[in-house]
């Protein structure tokens, strides 16, 4: 049964911009004051589009019927994305607005200084594509990397967006300028990684009390310098950051704290579009990252699932299979940290036309370099090697290309264990025909090879653990293994889409039917 969440009722009573239809909302308990989460009034002034009634575009909740879904690690970002969808925006519009909101509300991983990649599905072109925009390396070296996120999401919006660029950036700019209450998601991420982060003066001012302790959840965080950057981006476009006065300001900031960036490094930075790496399972085509992370996803999938076909006979995707696939596939990564440090975040969006975007962005480690620009207010990424940075997972989108039906979009964080968790969630759905909520909540196990410790979550049943430890005798209980965000449309039907943020975190998922 679909119920209106109390918090959404509160917003509707106090904020005229929200006239919300009934929505499913899945999340851990958040905060008391969420009335400041509403979208800026500038969302009401958007560009027209041939495929959607211009009168609807920009009017929150003007779109009737299913919207698709949204799930992310940070609640405010999810709320903004949901309103973009309900205003007539595409999955790419929602993903762009969601990302720039993360840059304000979840800078521990989502800062403008970071990079990442997305898998996209566009129903009109019927293509699965991989957009890569990693943190770049300056030719002269140095400690600070070249930001990729701004170029990346500019490219995503330019190719698949419908709403105006200014309208999808306006909410993030407003949050930065007027301030927002720190969410439980951001606070919890800082608590878990505080021993790994060295806060510079800028970060200390934002997130630390005078005695050096972390500010509490719910503390108002205002970022006027970052708001100025977002205002310039909203007005002039994403490319503006990589040339002229904005580029010079960021270069000055970066080089003051150990970078060796030049104008050439920024001007010639480009994101890369390419066809997604794909493999099939029955009638479903699974699109994932081009490169080792995507290949690893496919390897783990095919070791667990024998390939009878997503729409054919169900199989038991049990923890023993998960442990054996883990031991076999991850042996070669035994020198890596199996856990995520908190320096990456994932999100997924899908719209009412069957388009989808699944993304992973990050700084390599929590707060990246731990340094912010005195001019720009941007948290900067370090120039890290593969083994120094948090191991990235591969975002995925699954579709029936023959019928142009969207089935699944998922992305995860949590280091190498995040890859296994992402595969396991999808296979609990497609292999066992489990609902998304059951699949994403199922307890997980992980090991990086025979003879190495087996890591398991608290809810693993004793009988299952007894069976697994026969092959992996050293077992260690851990709080969580991976954190997944996903959208699942049962039978490829948009009116049967569900979205879920992993209950292991403090994210939020929303959907409207």
Coordinates of C-alpha atoms in Angstrom, one line a residue, residues 3-510:
X3 CA 1.4 6.0 1.8
X4 CA 2.4 9.6 1.9
X5 CA 5.4 10.2 4.1
X6 CA 4.9 12.6 7.0
X7 CA 7.8 14.7 5.8
X8 CA 6.3 15.2 2.4
X9 CA 3.0 16.3 4.0
X10 CA 5.0 18.8 6.0
X11 CA 6.6 20.2 2.9
X12 CA 3.3 20.5 1.1
X13 CA 1.7 22.4 4.0
X14 CA 4.6 24.9 4.2
X15 CA 5.9 25.2 0.7
X16 CA 3.8 26.2 -2.3
X17 CA 6.3 24.8 -4.8
X18 CA 5.4 21.3 -3.7
X19 CA 2.1 19.9 -4.7
X20 CA 3.1 16.3 -4.5
X21 CA 1.1 13.3 -5.6
X22 CA 1.4 10.1 -3.7
X23 CA 5.0 8.9 -3.6
X24 CA 6.8 5.9 -2.2
X25 CA 9.7 7.0 -0.1
X26 CA 12.3 4.6 1.3
X27 CA 15.0 5.9 3.6
X28 CA 16.5 5.8 7.0
X29 CA 15.3 8.4 9.5
X30 CA 16.6 11.8 8.4
X31 CA 16.1 15.2 10.0
X32 CA 13.4 17.3 11.4
X33 CA 13.6 20.4 9.4
X34 CA 13.4 19.5 5.7
X35 CA 11.3 22.4 4.5
X36 CA 14.5 24.0 3.0
X37 CA 14.8 21.1 0.5
X38 CA 12.4 22.5 -2.0
X39 CA 13.4 23.4 -5.6
X40 CA 14.2 27.0 -6.4
X41 CA 11.5 29.0 -8.1
X42 CA 13.7 29.3 -11.1
X43 CA 12.6 25.8 -12.0
X44 CA 9.4 27.3 -13.2
X45 CA 11.2 29.1 -16.1
X46 CA 12.4 26.3 -18.4
X47 CA 12.8 25.7 -22.1
X48 CA 10.0 24.1 -24.2
X49 CA 10.4 20.7 -25.8
X50 CA 8.7 19.1 -28.8
X51 CA 7.9 15.9 -27.0
X52 CA 6.4 17.3 -23.8
X53 CA 3.7 20.0 -23.4
X54 CA 5.6 23.2 -22.8
X55 CA 3.0 24.2 -20.3
X56 CA 4.0 21.3 -18.1
X57 CA 7.8 21.7 -18.2
X58 CA 9.0 23.2 -15.0
X59 CA 5.8 22.9 -13.0
X60 CA 6.6 20.5 -10.2
X61 CA 4.2 17.5 -10.1
X62 CA 2.6 18.5 -13.4
X63 CA 3.5 15.1 -15.0
X64 CA 0.8 12.5 -14.4
X65 CA 1.5 8.7 -14.2
X66 CA 4.7 6.9 -13.6
X67 CA 7.9 9.0 -13.4
X68 CA 10.5 6.2 -13.3
X69 CA 12.6 6.5 -10.1
X70 CA 15.5 8.0 -8.2
X71 CA 17.9 6.6 -5.6
X72 CA 21.0 8.2 -4.1
X73 CA 23.2 8.3 -1.0
X74 CA 22.0 11.8 0.0
X75 CA 18.3 12.7 0.6
X76 CA 18.3 16.3 -0.6
X77 CA 19.8 15.3 -3.9
X78 CA 17.1 12.6 -4.4
X79 CA 14.3 15.1 -3.6
X80 CA 15.7 17.6 -6.2
X81 CA 15.9 14.9 -8.8
X82 CA 12.4 13.7 -8.2
X83 CA 11.1 17.2 -8.7
X84 CA 13.0 17.5 -11.9
X85 CA 11.3 14.4 -13.2
X86 CA 7.9 15.5 -12.1
X87 CA 8.5 18.8 -13.9
X88 CA 8.9 17.0 -17.2
X89 CA 12.7 16.5 -17.1
X90 CA 14.5 13.4 -18.5
X91 CA 16.6 11.0 -16.5
X92 CA 19.7 13.0 -17.7
X93 CA 18.1 16.2 -16.4
X94 CA 17.4 14.6 -13.1
X95 CA 20.9 13.1 -12.8
X96 CA 22.5 16.4 -13.6
X97 CA 20.5 18.3 -11.0
X98 CA 21.1 15.5 -8.5
X99 CA 24.9 15.6 -9.1
X100 CA 25.2 19.3 -8.6
X101 CA 23.1 19.1 -5.5
X102 CA 25.6 16.5 -4.2
X103 CA 28.4 18.9 -4.8
X104 CA 26.8 21.1 -2.1
X105 CA 25.3 18.6 0.3
X106 CA 27.7 15.7 0.0
X107 CA 31.1 17.2 -0.9
X108 CA 32.9 14.4 1.0
X109 CA 32.5 12.4 -2.3
X110 CA 30.5 14.6 -4.7
X111 CA 32.6 17.8 -4.9
X112 CA 33.0 19.7 -8.2
X113 CA 36.7 18.8 -7.9
X114 CA 36.1 15.1 -8.5
X115 CA 35.4 12.8 -11.4
X116 CA 33.5 9.7 -12.4
X117 CA 31.5 7.9 -15.0
X118 CA 27.9 7.1 -16.0
X119 CA 26.1 4.4 -18.0
X120 CA 23.1 5.9 -20.0
X121 CA 20.3 4.4 -21.9
X122 CA 18.4 6.5 -24.4
X123 CA 15.2 4.9 -25.7
X124 CA 15.0 7.0 -28.9
X125 CA 18.5 5.9 -30.0
X126 CA 18.1 2.5 -28.3
X127 CA 21.8 2.7 -27.2
X128 CA 23.7 1.9 -24.0
X129 CA 26.6 4.3 -23.6
X130 CA 29.4 4.9 -21.2
X131 CA 30.4 8.5 -20.3
X132 CA 33.7 8.7 -18.6
X133 CA 35.0 11.9 -16.9
X134 CA 37.7 10.8 -14.4
X135 CA 39.9 13.2 -12.4
X136 CA 42.6 14.3 -14.8
X137 CA 46.3 14.5 -14.1
X138 CA 48.3 17.7 -14.7
X139 CA 51.1 17.3 -17.3
X140 CA 53.5 18.8 -14.8
X141 CA 52.4 16.5 -12.0
X142 CA 51.6 18.0 -8.6
X143 CA 49.2 16.9 -5.8
X144 CA 45.9 18.2 -7.3
X145 CA 43.9 16.6 -10.1
X146 CA 41.9 18.2 -12.9
X147 CA 38.1 18.2 -12.1
X148 CA 36.0 16.0 -14.4
X149 CA 32.5 16.2 -13.0
X150 CA 31.6 19.6 -14.4
X151 CA 32.6 18.6 -17.9
X152 CA 31.0 15.2 -17.5
X153 CA 27.6 16.3 -16.4
X154 CA 27.6 19.2 -19.0
X155 CA 28.1 16.5 -21.6
X156 CA 25.4 14.3 -20.2
X157 CA 22.9 17.2 -20.1
X158 CA 23.8 18.4 -23.6
X159 CA 23.2 15.0 -25.2
X160 CA 20.2 13.7 -23.3
X161 CA 18.7 16.7 -21.3
X162 CA 15.4 18.5 -22.1
X163 CA 15.2 21.2 -19.4
X164 CA 17.4 24.3 -19.6
X165 CA 20.9 24.1 -18.1
X166 CA 20.2 27.0 -15.8
X167 CA 17.1 25.3 -14.3
X168 CA 18.8 22.1 -13.3
X169 CA 21.6 24.0 -11.6
X170 CA 19.4 26.5 -9.8
X171 CA 18.5 24.2 -6.8
X172 CA 22.2 23.5 -6.0
X173 CA 23.1 27.2 -6.2
X174 CA 20.3 28.1 -3.9
X175 CA 21.3 25.5 -1.3
X176 CA 24.9 26.7 -1.3
X177 CA 24.0 30.4 -1.1
X178 CA 21.3 30.3 1.6
X179 CA 22.7 27.3 3.4
X180 CA 21.3 23.8 4.2
X181 CA 21.1 21.6 7.2
X182 CA 23.8 18.9 7.2
X183 CA 22.1 15.6 6.5
X184 CA 22.7 12.4 8.4
X185 CA 24.3 11.0 5.3
X186 CA 27.0 13.6 5.1
X187 CA 27.5 13.6 8.9
X188 CA 27.8 9.8 9.1
X189 CA 30.2 9.7 6.2
X190 CA 32.4 12.2 8.0
X191 CA 32.3 10.3 11.3
X192 CA 33.3 7.0 9.7
X193 CA 36.2 8.6 7.8
X194 CA 37.3 11.3 10.2
X195 CA 40.5 9.5 11.1
X196 CA 41.5 9.4 7.4
X197 CA 40.9 13.1 6.7
X198 CA 43.0 16.1 7.4
X199 CA 40.8 19.2 7.3
X200 CA 42.3 22.4 5.9
X201 CA 41.2 25.8 7.1
X202 CA 38.3 25.9 4.7
X203 CA 36.9 22.4 5.6
X204 CA 37.5 23.1 9.2
X205 CA 35.4 26.2 9.1
X206 CA 32.6 24.4 7.4
X207 CA 32.5 21.1 9.4
X208 CA 34.5 21.5 12.6
X209 CA 33.7 23.2 15.9
X210 CA 36.2 25.4 17.6
X211 CA 37.4 22.5 19.7
X212 CA 38.1 20.4 16.6
X213 CA 35.1 18.1 17.0
X214 CA 32.7 17.5 14.0
X215 CA 29.6 19.7 13.8
X216 CA 26.4 17.9 14.5
X217 CA 23.9 16.6 12.0
X218 CA 21.4 19.3 11.2
X219 CA 23.9 22.2 11.5
X220 CA 23.3 24.8 8.9
X221 CA 26.1 24.8 6.3
X222 CA 26.4 27.8 4.0
X223 CA 28.9 27.9 1.1
X224 CA 28.8 31.4 -0.5
X225 CA 32.0 30.9 -2.5
X226 CA 30.7 27.7 -4.0
X227 CA 27.4 29.4 -4.7
X228 CA 29.3 32.0 -6.8
X229 CA 30.9 29.2 -8.8
X230 CA 27.5 27.5 -9.4
X231 CA 26.0 30.8 -10.3
X232 CA 28.7 31.3 -13.0
X233 CA 28.2 27.8 -14.3
X234 CA 24.4 28.2 -14.4
X235 CA 24.7 31.4 -16.3
X236 CA 27.6 30.6 -18.7
X237 CA 27.6 26.8 -19.0
X238 CA 29.8 24.1 -17.8
X239 CA 32.6 24.7 -20.3
X240 CA 33.1 28.2 -18.8
X241 CA 34.8 26.6 -15.8
X242 CA 37.6 25.3 -18.0
X243 CA 38.7 28.6 -19.5
X244 CA 38.9 32.2 -18.6
X245 CA 38.6 33.7 -15.2
X246 CA 37.1 30.6 -13.5
X247 CA 39.9 28.4 -14.8
X248 CA 42.4 30.9 -13.5
X249 CA 40.8 31.0 -10.1
X250 CA 40.8 27.3 -9.7
X251 CA 44.3 26.9 -10.9
X252 CA 45.5 29.6 -8.4
X253 CA 43.6 27.7 -5.7
X254 CA 45.1 24.3 -6.7
X255 CA 48.7 25.5 -7.1
X256 CA 48.7 27.3 -3.8
X257 CA 48.2 23.9 -2.0
X258 CA 50.6 21.8 -4.0
X259 CA 49.1 21.5 -7.5
X260 CA 50.9 22.2 -10.8
X261 CA 48.0 22.8 -13.0
X262 CA 48.1 25.0 -16.1
X263 CA 45.4 26.6 -18.3
X264 CA 46.2 23.9 -20.9
X265 CA 45.4 21.1 -18.5
X266 CA 41.8 22.5 -18.0
X267 CA 41.2 23.8 -21.6
X268 CA 42.0 20.4 -23.1
X269 CA 40.2 18.2 -20.6
X270 CA 37.4 16.3 -22.3
X271 CA 34.9 13.6 -21.2
X272 CA 34.7 10.6 -23.4
X273 CA 31.5 9.0 -24.8
X274 CA 31.7 5.4 -26.0
X275 CA 29.4 2.4 -26.5
X276 CA 29.0 0.7 -23.1
X277 CA 30.6 -2.7 -22.6
X278 CA 27.7 -5.3 -22.9
X279 CA 26.9 -8.9 -22.3
X280 CA 23.6 -10.6 -22.5
X281 CA 21.5 -12.8 -20.3
X282 CA 18.4 -14.2 -22.0
X283 CA 16.7 -11.3 -23.7
X284 CA 18.4 -8.7 -21.4
X285 CA 21.4 -6.7 -22.5
X286 CA 23.5 -5.5 -19.6
X287 CA 25.5 -2.3 -20.2
X288 CA 28.4 -1.6 -18.0
X289 CA 31.7 0.3 -17.8
X290 CA 34.3 -0.1 -20.5
X291 CA 37.5 -1.3 -18.8
X292 CA 38.5 -3.5 -15.9
X293 CA 35.6 -2.6 -13.6
X294 CA 33.0 -3.5 -16.2
X295 CA 34.9 -6.7 -17.0
X296 CA 35.0 -7.6 -13.4
X297 CA 31.2 -7.1 -13.0
X298 CA 30.6 -9.4 -15.9
X299 CA 33.0 -12.0 -14.6
X300 CA 31.4 -12.2 -11.2
X301 CA 27.8 -12.2 -12.7
X302 CA 28.7 -15.2 -14.9
X303 CA 30.4 -17.1 -12.2
X304 CA 27.3 -16.9 -9.9
X305 CA 24.6 -17.2 -12.5
X306 CA 24.7 -20.1 -15.0
X307 CA 22.9 -18.1 -17.7
X308 CA 19.5 -19.8 -18.0
X309 CA 18.1 -16.4 -18.9
X310 CA 16.6 -13.6 -16.9
X311 CA 13.1 -14.5 -17.9
X312 CA 13.5 -18.3 -17.6
X313 CA 14.0 -20.8 -14.8
X314 CA 14.8 -19.3 -11.4
X315 CA 17.9 -20.3 -9.5
X316 CA 19.1 -20.2 -6.0
X317 CA 21.6 -17.3 -5.7
X318 CA 22.9 -18.3 -2.3
X319 CA 25.7 -17.0 -0.1
X320 CA 27.9 -20.1 -0.9
X321 CA 27.9 -19.2 -4.6
X322 CA 28.6 -15.6 -3.6
X323 CA 31.6 -16.6 -1.5
X324 CA 33.0 -18.9 -4.2
X325 CA 32.7 -16.3 -6.9
X326 CA 34.2 -13.7 -4.6
X327 CA 37.2 -15.9 -3.8
X328 CA 37.8 -16.7 -7.5
X329 CA 37.3 -13.2 -9.0
X330 CA 39.0 -11.0 -6.4
X331 CA 42.2 -12.9 -5.7
X332 CA 44.0 -10.7 -8.1
X333 CA 43.0 -7.6 -6.0
X334 CA 44.2 -9.0 -2.7
X335 CA 46.5 -6.0 -2.3
X336 CA 43.6 -3.5 -2.5
X337 CA 41.5 -2.3 0.4
X338 CA 38.2 -4.3 0.1
X339 CA 36.1 -1.6 1.6
X340 CA 35.2 1.8 0.4
X341 CA 36.7 4.7 2.4
X342 CA 33.7 7.0 1.8
X343 CA 35.3 9.0 -1.1
X344 CA 32.8 7.8 -3.7
X345 CA 29.0 8.0 -4.1
X346 CA 26.5 6.5 -6.5
X347 CA 23.1 7.3 -7.8
X348 CA 20.5 6.3 -10.5
X349 CA 17.7 8.0 -12.3
X350 CA 15.0 6.8 -14.7
X351 CA 12.2 8.8 -16.4
X352 CA 8.7 8.1 -17.6
X353 CA 9.9 7.4 -21.2
X354 CA 12.2 4.5 -20.2
X355 CA 15.5 6.4 -20.3
X356 CA 18.0 5.8 -17.5
X357 CA 21.3 7.1 -16.0
X358 CA 23.5 5.2 -13.5
X359 CA 26.5 7.1 -12.1
X360 CA 29.5 6.8 -9.8
X361 CA 31.4 9.9 -8.8
X362 CA 34.1 10.6 -6.3
X363 CA 37.3 12.1 -5.1
X364 CA 39.3 8.9 -4.7
X365 CA 39.2 9.2 -0.9
X366 CA 37.0 11.2 1.6
X367 CA 37.3 14.9 0.8
X368 CA 40.0 14.1 -1.7
X369 CA 43.1 16.2 -0.9
X370 CA 41.3 17.6 2.2
X371 CA 41.9 21.1 0.7
X372 CA 39.4 23.7 -0.4
X373 CA 40.0 26.7 -2.7
X374 CA 40.1 30.0 -1.0
X375 CA 38.7 31.6 -4.1
X376 CA 36.4 28.8 -5.4
X377 CA 35.4 27.0 -2.3
X378 CA 35.8 23.7 -4.2
X379 CA 37.0 20.6 -2.4
X380 CA 39.9 19.4 -4.6
X381 CA 40.8 15.9 -5.6
X382 CA 44.3 14.5 -5.1
X383 CA 46.2 13.1 -8.1
X384 CA 46.1 9.5 -7.0
X385 CA 47.3 6.2 -8.5
X386 CA 44.9 3.2 -8.9
X387 CA 46.0 1.5 -5.7
X388 CA 45.9 4.8 -3.7
X389 CA 42.3 5.6 -4.6
X390 CA 39.2 3.9 -3.5
X391 CA 38.5 1.0 -5.9
X392 CA 35.7 2.0 -8.2
X393 CA 32.7 -0.1 -9.0
X394 CA 30.9 -0.3 -12.4
X395 CA 27.5 1.4 -12.9
X396 CA 25.1 -0.8 -14.9
X397 CA 21.9 -0.4 -16.9
X398 CA 19.9 -3.4 -18.2
X399 CA 17.4 -3.3 -21.0
X400 CA 15.6 -5.4 -23.6
X401 CA 17.0 -3.7 -26.7
X402 CA 14.5 -5.5 -29.0
X403 CA 11.4 -4.1 -27.2
X404 CA 13.2 -1.0 -25.8
X405 CA 12.2 -1.9 -22.3
X406 CA 14.2 -0.7 -19.3
X407 CA 14.6 -3.4 -16.6
X408 CA 17.2 -2.2 -14.1
X409 CA 19.7 0.5 -13.3
X410 CA 22.2 0.1 -10.5
X411 CA 25.3 1.6 -9.0
X412 CA 27.3 0.9 -5.8
X413 CA 30.1 2.0 -3.6
X414 CA 32.1 0.2 -1.0
X415 CA 35.4 -0.6 -2.8
X416 CA 35.9 -4.1 -4.2
X417 CA 33.1 -5.5 -2.0
X418 CA 30.8 -2.9 -3.7
X419 CA 31.1 -4.7 -7.0
X420 CA 30.1 -8.0 -5.5
X421 CA 27.2 -6.4 -3.7
X422 CA 26.0 -4.7 -6.9
X423 CA 26.0 -8.0 -8.8
X424 CA 24.4 -9.9 -5.9
X425 CA 21.5 -7.4 -5.7
X426 CA 20.7 -7.7 -9.4
X427 CA 20.9 -11.5 -9.4
X428 CA 18.6 -11.8 -6.4
X429 CA 16.1 -10.1 -8.6
X430 CA 16.7 -11.7 -11.9
X431 CA 17.9 -15.1 -10.7
X432 CA 15.4 -15.6 -7.8
X433 CA 12.6 -13.3 -8.9
X434 CA 12.9 -11.4 -5.6
X435 CA 11.4 -7.9 -5.2
X436 CA 14.0 -5.1 -5.2
X437 CA 13.5 -4.3 -1.5
X438 CA 14.3 -8.0 -0.5
X439 CA 17.2 -8.2 -2.9
X440 CA 19.0 -5.0 -1.8
X441 CA 18.5 -5.9 1.9
X442 CA 19.8 -9.5 1.6
X443 CA 22.9 -10.1 3.8
X444 CA 26.2 -10.4 2.0
X445 CA 29.5 -12.2 2.3
X446 CA 32.8 -11.4 0.7
X447 CA 36.4 -12.7 0.5
X448 CA 39.4 -11.9 -1.6
X449 CA 40.6 -15.4 -2.1
X450 CA 41.0 -18.9 -0.7
X451 CA 42.7 -18.8 2.6
X452 CA 41.9 -15.2 3.2
X453 CA 39.3 -14.1 5.8
X454 CA 35.6 -14.4 5.0
X455 CA 33.8 -11.1 5.8
X456 CA 30.1 -11.4 6.6
X457 CA 27.3 -9.1 7.6
X458 CA 25.4 -9.5 10.9
X459 CA 22.2 -10.8 9.4
X460 CA 23.8 -13.8 7.8
X461 CA 22.0 -16.9 9.1
X462 CA 24.1 -19.2 11.3
X463 CA 23.3 -22.2 9.1
X464 CA 24.5 -20.4 6.0
X465 CA 27.7 -19.3 7.8
X466 CA 28.4 -22.8 9.0
X467 CA 28.3 -24.1 5.4
X468 CA 30.5 -21.3 4.1
X469 CA 33.2 -21.6 6.8
X470 CA 33.9 -25.1 5.7
X471 CA 35.7 -23.6 2.8
X472 CA 36.7 -20.3 4.5
X473 CA 37.4 -21.1 8.1
X474 CA 38.5 -17.6 9.2
X475 CA 35.2 -15.5 9.4
X476 CA 34.9 -11.9 10.5
X477 CA 31.7 -10.1 11.0
X478 CA 31.6 -6.5 9.6
X479 CA 29.0 -3.8 9.7
X480 CA 28.3 -3.7 6.0
X481 CA 29.6 -4.8 2.6
X482 CA 28.8 -2.4 -0.1
X483 CA 26.0 0.2 -0.6
X484 CA 23.8 -0.1 -3.6
X485 CA 21.3 2.3 -5.3
X486 CA 19.0 0.9 -7.9
X487 CA 15.8 1.2 -10.0
X488 CA 14.0 -2.0 -11.1
X489 CA 11.1 -2.1 -13.5
X490 CA 9.5 -5.5 -13.3
X491 CA 8.8 -7.0 -16.7
X492 CA 10.2 -3.9 -18.2
X493 CA 7.0 -2.0 -17.4
X494 CA 7.3 1.6 -16.4
X495 CA 4.2 1.4 -14.2
X496 CA 6.0 -1.3 -12.2
X497 CA 9.2 0.5 -11.5
X498 CA 10.6 0.5 -8.0
X499 CA 13.6 2.4 -6.6
X500 CA 15.6 1.7 -3.5
X501 CA 18.5 3.3 -1.6
X502 CA 20.5 0.7 0.3
X503 CA 19.3 0.5 3.9
X504 CA 23.0 0.2 5.0
X505 CA 23.3 3.9 4.4
X506 CA 21.3 7.1 4.9
X507 CA 20.2 7.8 1.4
X508 CA 16.7 8.2 -0.1
X509 CA 14.7 6.7 -2.9
X510 CA 11.5 8.2 -4.4

